[in-house]
Short mmCIF file of C-alpha atoms in Angstrom, two decimals:
data_model
loop_
_atom_site.label_atom_id
_atom_site.label_comp_id
_atom_site.label_asym_id
_atom_site.label_seq_id
_atom_site.Cartn_x
_atom_site.Cartn_y
_atom_site.Cartn_z
CA MET A 1 100.16 91.16 119.44
CA ARG A 2 104.02 91.49 118.73
CA ARG A 3 105.50 90.11 115.39
CA MET A 4 109.01 89.22 115.64
CA GLY A 5 110.75 88.29 112.34
CA GLN A 6 113.63 86.07 111.62
CA ASN A 7 116.12 89.18 111.17
CA GLY A 8 114.82 91.01 114.61
CA ALA A 9 112.32 93.36 112.94
CA MET A 10 109.54 93.60 115.20
CA ILE A 11 106.20 95.44 114.67
CA GLN A 12 103.25 95.59 117.15
CA GLN A 13 99.48 95.91 116.62
CA ASP A 14 99.64 99.25 118.27
CA ASP A 15 102.11 100.39 115.35
CA VAL A 16 99.78 99.04 112.52
CA ARG A 17 97.10 100.70 114.58
CA HIS A 18 98.71 104.13 114.55
CA ILE A 19 99.84 103.61 110.68
CA ALA A 20 96.09 102.86 110.18
CA LYS A 21 95.31 106.08 111.77
CA LEU A 22 97.56 108.35 109.89
CA ALA A 23 96.16 106.81 106.56
CA ARG A 24 92.59 107.50 107.79
CA LEU A 25 91.81 103.52 107.85
CA GLU A 26 89.61 101.59 110.19
CA LEU A 27 90.75 98.30 110.88
CA ASP A 28 88.66 95.25 112.43
CA SER A 29 90.68 92.87 114.82
CA GLN A 30 91.32 90.59 112.06
CA GLU A 31 92.49 93.17 109.42
CA LEU A 32 95.05 94.54 112.13
CA GLU A 33 96.38 91.01 112.96
CA ARG A 34 96.59 90.17 109.16
CA TYR A 35 98.51 93.52 108.52
CA THR A 36 100.34 93.12 111.53
CA GLU A 37 101.77 89.81 110.19
CA GLN A 38 102.39 91.35 106.36
CA LEU A 39 103.97 94.39 107.66
CA GLY A 40 106.29 92.23 109.94
CA ARG A 41 107.29 90.04 106.54
CA ILE A 42 107.73 93.46 104.87
CA LEU A 43 110.16 94.42 107.31
CA ASP A 44 111.88 90.82 107.37
CA TYR A 45 112.67 91.40 104.03
CA PHE A 46 114.42 94.93 104.20
CA GLY A 47 116.32 93.27 106.76
CA GLU A 48 117.63 90.58 104.49
CA LEU A 49 118.33 93.46 102.09
CA ALA A 50 120.04 95.14 104.63
CA GLN A 51 122.70 92.38 104.90
CA LEU A 52 123.82 92.42 101.22
CA ASP A 53 127.25 93.18 100.57
CA THR A 54 126.88 96.10 98.11
CA ALA A 55 130.39 97.84 98.71
CA GLY A 56 131.02 97.06 94.87
CA VAL A 57 127.89 98.13 93.35
CA PRO A 58 127.82 101.80 91.81
CA LEU A 59 124.95 104.11 93.00
CA THR A 60 122.30 104.53 90.41
CA ALA A 61 119.40 107.27 90.58
CA HIS A 62 117.38 104.53 88.18
CA PRO A 63 117.54 101.05 87.48
CA LEU A 64 117.68 101.47 83.79
CA PRO A 65 119.85 103.66 81.62
CA VAL A 66 118.18 106.87 80.97
CA SER A 67 118.83 109.67 78.78
CA ASN A 68 117.03 112.87 77.89
CA ALA A 69 114.21 112.17 75.35
CA LEU A 70 113.95 115.69 74.41
CA ARG A 71 115.19 117.37 71.30
CA GLU A 72 117.55 119.90 70.98
CA ASP A 73 116.38 123.22 71.38
CA SER A 74 117.16 125.40 68.41
CA PRO A 75 115.13 128.64 66.81
CA ARG A 76 112.92 127.85 63.96
CA PRO A 77 109.80 129.65 62.48
CA SER A 78 106.77 129.99 64.07
CA LEU A 79 103.29 130.35 63.15
CA PRO A 80 102.40 133.44 61.20
CA LEU A 81 100.46 135.84 63.82
CA GLU A 82 97.32 135.65 61.56
CA GLY A 83 96.90 131.95 61.77
CA VAL A 84 97.63 132.20 65.47
CA PHE A 85 94.73 134.78 65.84
CA VAL A 86 92.51 133.12 63.47
CA ASP A 87 89.92 130.82 66.08
CA ALA A 88 90.68 133.88 68.72
CA PRO A 89 87.58 135.21 70.14
CA SER A 90 89.41 138.46 70.39
CA ARG A 91 92.47 140.64 69.75
CA GLU A 92 94.16 143.31 70.96
CA GLY A 93 97.29 143.85 68.51
CA ASP A 94 99.46 140.89 68.69
CA TYR A 95 97.97 139.53 71.91
CA PHE A 96 94.94 137.38 73.00
CA ARG A 97 92.20 139.66 74.50
CA VAL A 98 90.80 137.80 77.77
CA PRO A 99 88.20 138.90 80.29
CA LYS A 100 89.69 140.10 83.37
CA ILE A 101 89.44 138.04 86.08
CA LEU A 102 91.72 139.61 89.28
CA GLU A 103 90.59 142.60 90.61
CA GLY A 104 93.43 145.09 91.72
#
């Protein structure tokens, strides 16, 4: 079965079957027909969008204005070492001591 939309978009059941295989989906004949119809409508909609004049529309990376939500990186005092190691199971100098997990 072929589905031809108003804008010339065409999708065949073989296409949907192939997409389903790539997605590791098993479709029965009713699902195959339904998804062929639905994907055809989606392609029709993209065809309609492609006809819009976007010549004066600026390019965007995001539909909403986005700004960096991170604070300024500035040096400041950190925790004292004794406070950092208070709950550490083992310490070696200014480092945490952990079990060796890799041979080498």
